[in-house]
GROMACS .gro file of C-alpha atoms in nm:
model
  108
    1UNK     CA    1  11.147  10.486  11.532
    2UNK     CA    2  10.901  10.204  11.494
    3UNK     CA    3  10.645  10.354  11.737
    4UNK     CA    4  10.700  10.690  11.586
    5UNK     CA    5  10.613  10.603  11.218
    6UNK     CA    6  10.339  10.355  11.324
    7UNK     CA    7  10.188  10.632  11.531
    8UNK     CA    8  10.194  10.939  11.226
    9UNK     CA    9  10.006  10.618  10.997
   10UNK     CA   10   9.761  10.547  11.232
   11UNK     CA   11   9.670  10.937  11.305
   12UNK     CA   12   9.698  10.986  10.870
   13UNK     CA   13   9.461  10.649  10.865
   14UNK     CA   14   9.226  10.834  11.084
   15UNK     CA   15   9.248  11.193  10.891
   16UNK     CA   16   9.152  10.994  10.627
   17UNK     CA   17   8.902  10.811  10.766
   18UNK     CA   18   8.720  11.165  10.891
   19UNK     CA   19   8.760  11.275  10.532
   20UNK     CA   20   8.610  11.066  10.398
   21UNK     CA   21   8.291  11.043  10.637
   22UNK     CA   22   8.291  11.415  10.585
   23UNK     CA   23   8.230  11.369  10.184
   24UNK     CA   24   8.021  11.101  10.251
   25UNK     CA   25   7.785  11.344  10.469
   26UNK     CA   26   7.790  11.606  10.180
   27UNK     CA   27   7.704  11.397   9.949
   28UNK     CA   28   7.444  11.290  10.115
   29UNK     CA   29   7.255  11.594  10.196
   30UNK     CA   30   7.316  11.733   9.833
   31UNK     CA   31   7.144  11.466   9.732
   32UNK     CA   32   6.854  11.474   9.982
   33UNK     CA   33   6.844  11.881   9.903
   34UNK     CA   34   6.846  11.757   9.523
   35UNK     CA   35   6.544  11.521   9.569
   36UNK     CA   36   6.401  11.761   9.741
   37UNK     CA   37   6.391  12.013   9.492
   38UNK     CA   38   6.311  11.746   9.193
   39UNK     CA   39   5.966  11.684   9.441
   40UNK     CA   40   5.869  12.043   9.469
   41UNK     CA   41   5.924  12.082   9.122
   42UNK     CA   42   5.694  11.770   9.005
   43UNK     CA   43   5.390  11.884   9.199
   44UNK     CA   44   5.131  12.114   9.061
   45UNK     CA   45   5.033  12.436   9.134
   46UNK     CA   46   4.681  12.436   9.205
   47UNK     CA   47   4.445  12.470   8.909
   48UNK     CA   48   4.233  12.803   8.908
   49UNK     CA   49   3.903  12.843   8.926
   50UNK     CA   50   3.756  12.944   8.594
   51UNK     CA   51   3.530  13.276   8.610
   52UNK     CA   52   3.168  13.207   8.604
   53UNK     CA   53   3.136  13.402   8.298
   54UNK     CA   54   3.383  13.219   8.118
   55UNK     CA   55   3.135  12.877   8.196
   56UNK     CA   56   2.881  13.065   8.063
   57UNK     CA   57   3.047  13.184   7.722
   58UNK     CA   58   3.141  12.819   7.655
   59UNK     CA   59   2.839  12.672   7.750
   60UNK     CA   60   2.689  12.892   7.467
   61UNK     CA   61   2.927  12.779   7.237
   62UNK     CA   62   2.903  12.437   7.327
   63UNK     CA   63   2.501  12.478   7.271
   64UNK     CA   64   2.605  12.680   6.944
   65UNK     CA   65   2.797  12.386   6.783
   66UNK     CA   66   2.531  12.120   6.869
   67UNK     CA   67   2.247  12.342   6.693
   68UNK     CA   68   2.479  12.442   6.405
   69UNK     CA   69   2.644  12.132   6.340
   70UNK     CA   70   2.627  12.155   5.979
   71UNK     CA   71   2.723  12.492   6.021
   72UNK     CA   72   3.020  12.555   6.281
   73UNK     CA   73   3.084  12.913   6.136
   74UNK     CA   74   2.770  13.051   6.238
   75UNK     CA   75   2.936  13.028   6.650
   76UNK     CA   76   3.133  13.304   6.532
   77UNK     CA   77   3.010  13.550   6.765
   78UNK     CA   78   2.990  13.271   7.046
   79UNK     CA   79   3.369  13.237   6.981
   80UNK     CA   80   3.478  13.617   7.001
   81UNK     CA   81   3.283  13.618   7.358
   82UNK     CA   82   3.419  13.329   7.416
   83UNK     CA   83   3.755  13.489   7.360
   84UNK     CA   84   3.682  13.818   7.520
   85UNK     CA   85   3.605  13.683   7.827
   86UNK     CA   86   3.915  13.435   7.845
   87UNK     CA   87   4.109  13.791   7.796
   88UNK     CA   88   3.939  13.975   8.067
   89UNK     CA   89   3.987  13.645   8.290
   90UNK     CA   90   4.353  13.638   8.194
   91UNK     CA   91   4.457  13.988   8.250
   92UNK     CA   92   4.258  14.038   8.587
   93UNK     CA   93   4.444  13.733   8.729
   94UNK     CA   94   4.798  13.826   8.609
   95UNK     CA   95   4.708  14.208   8.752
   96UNK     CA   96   4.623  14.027   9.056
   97UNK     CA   97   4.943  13.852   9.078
   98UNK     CA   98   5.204  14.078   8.933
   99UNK     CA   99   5.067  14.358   9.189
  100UNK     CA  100   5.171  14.149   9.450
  101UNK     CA  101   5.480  14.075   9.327
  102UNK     CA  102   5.501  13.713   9.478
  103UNK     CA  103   5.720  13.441   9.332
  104UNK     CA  104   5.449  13.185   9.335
  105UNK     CA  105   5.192  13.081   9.080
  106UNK     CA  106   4.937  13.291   9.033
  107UNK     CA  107   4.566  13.189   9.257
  108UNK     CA  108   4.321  13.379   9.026
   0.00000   0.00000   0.00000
């Protein structure tokens, strides 16, 4: 009777034992999968480049504000092409990237 009840601990020891490594496990690789989503999260998406004409717009306005500086509401026109040409960038890229319907940031 002995042998019998020593036997059924040892074998519910060892289910135990196994269960226990097999939480152990899971836990560990939902934590690894966690970190690795936290990583991809944390890292950039890679700036765009900025449209040539959009340099040029604010390079007037830059040039604008240092010749009016007395006067910043004289750049007004600078400003709306400044503007116009941010809006043109804009909607070209998102075109772009909802047409292709990918699930990534948008490369304009």
């Amino acid at each position: 009777l002995d042998d019998v009840i020593k036997s059924k601990v040892e074998k519910e020891l060892e289910v135990q034992k196994q269960r226990k490594l097999n939480y152990e496990s899971l836990n560990a690789s939902i934590l690894l999968r966690d970190a690795d989503d936290l990583i991809r999260m944390q890292k950039k998406p890679p700036a765009p480049a900025i449209k040539e004409e959009v340099v040029e717009r604010e390079k007037a306005l830059v040039a604008c504000y240092k010749t009016n500086s007395n006067r910043s509401l004289d750049c007004w026109k600078e400003v709306e092409d400044l503007k116009a040409a941010v809006t043109k960038a804009q909607k070209v890229c998102l075109s772009r990237h909802y047409r292709s319907s990918a699930l990534t940031f948008p490369q304009c």
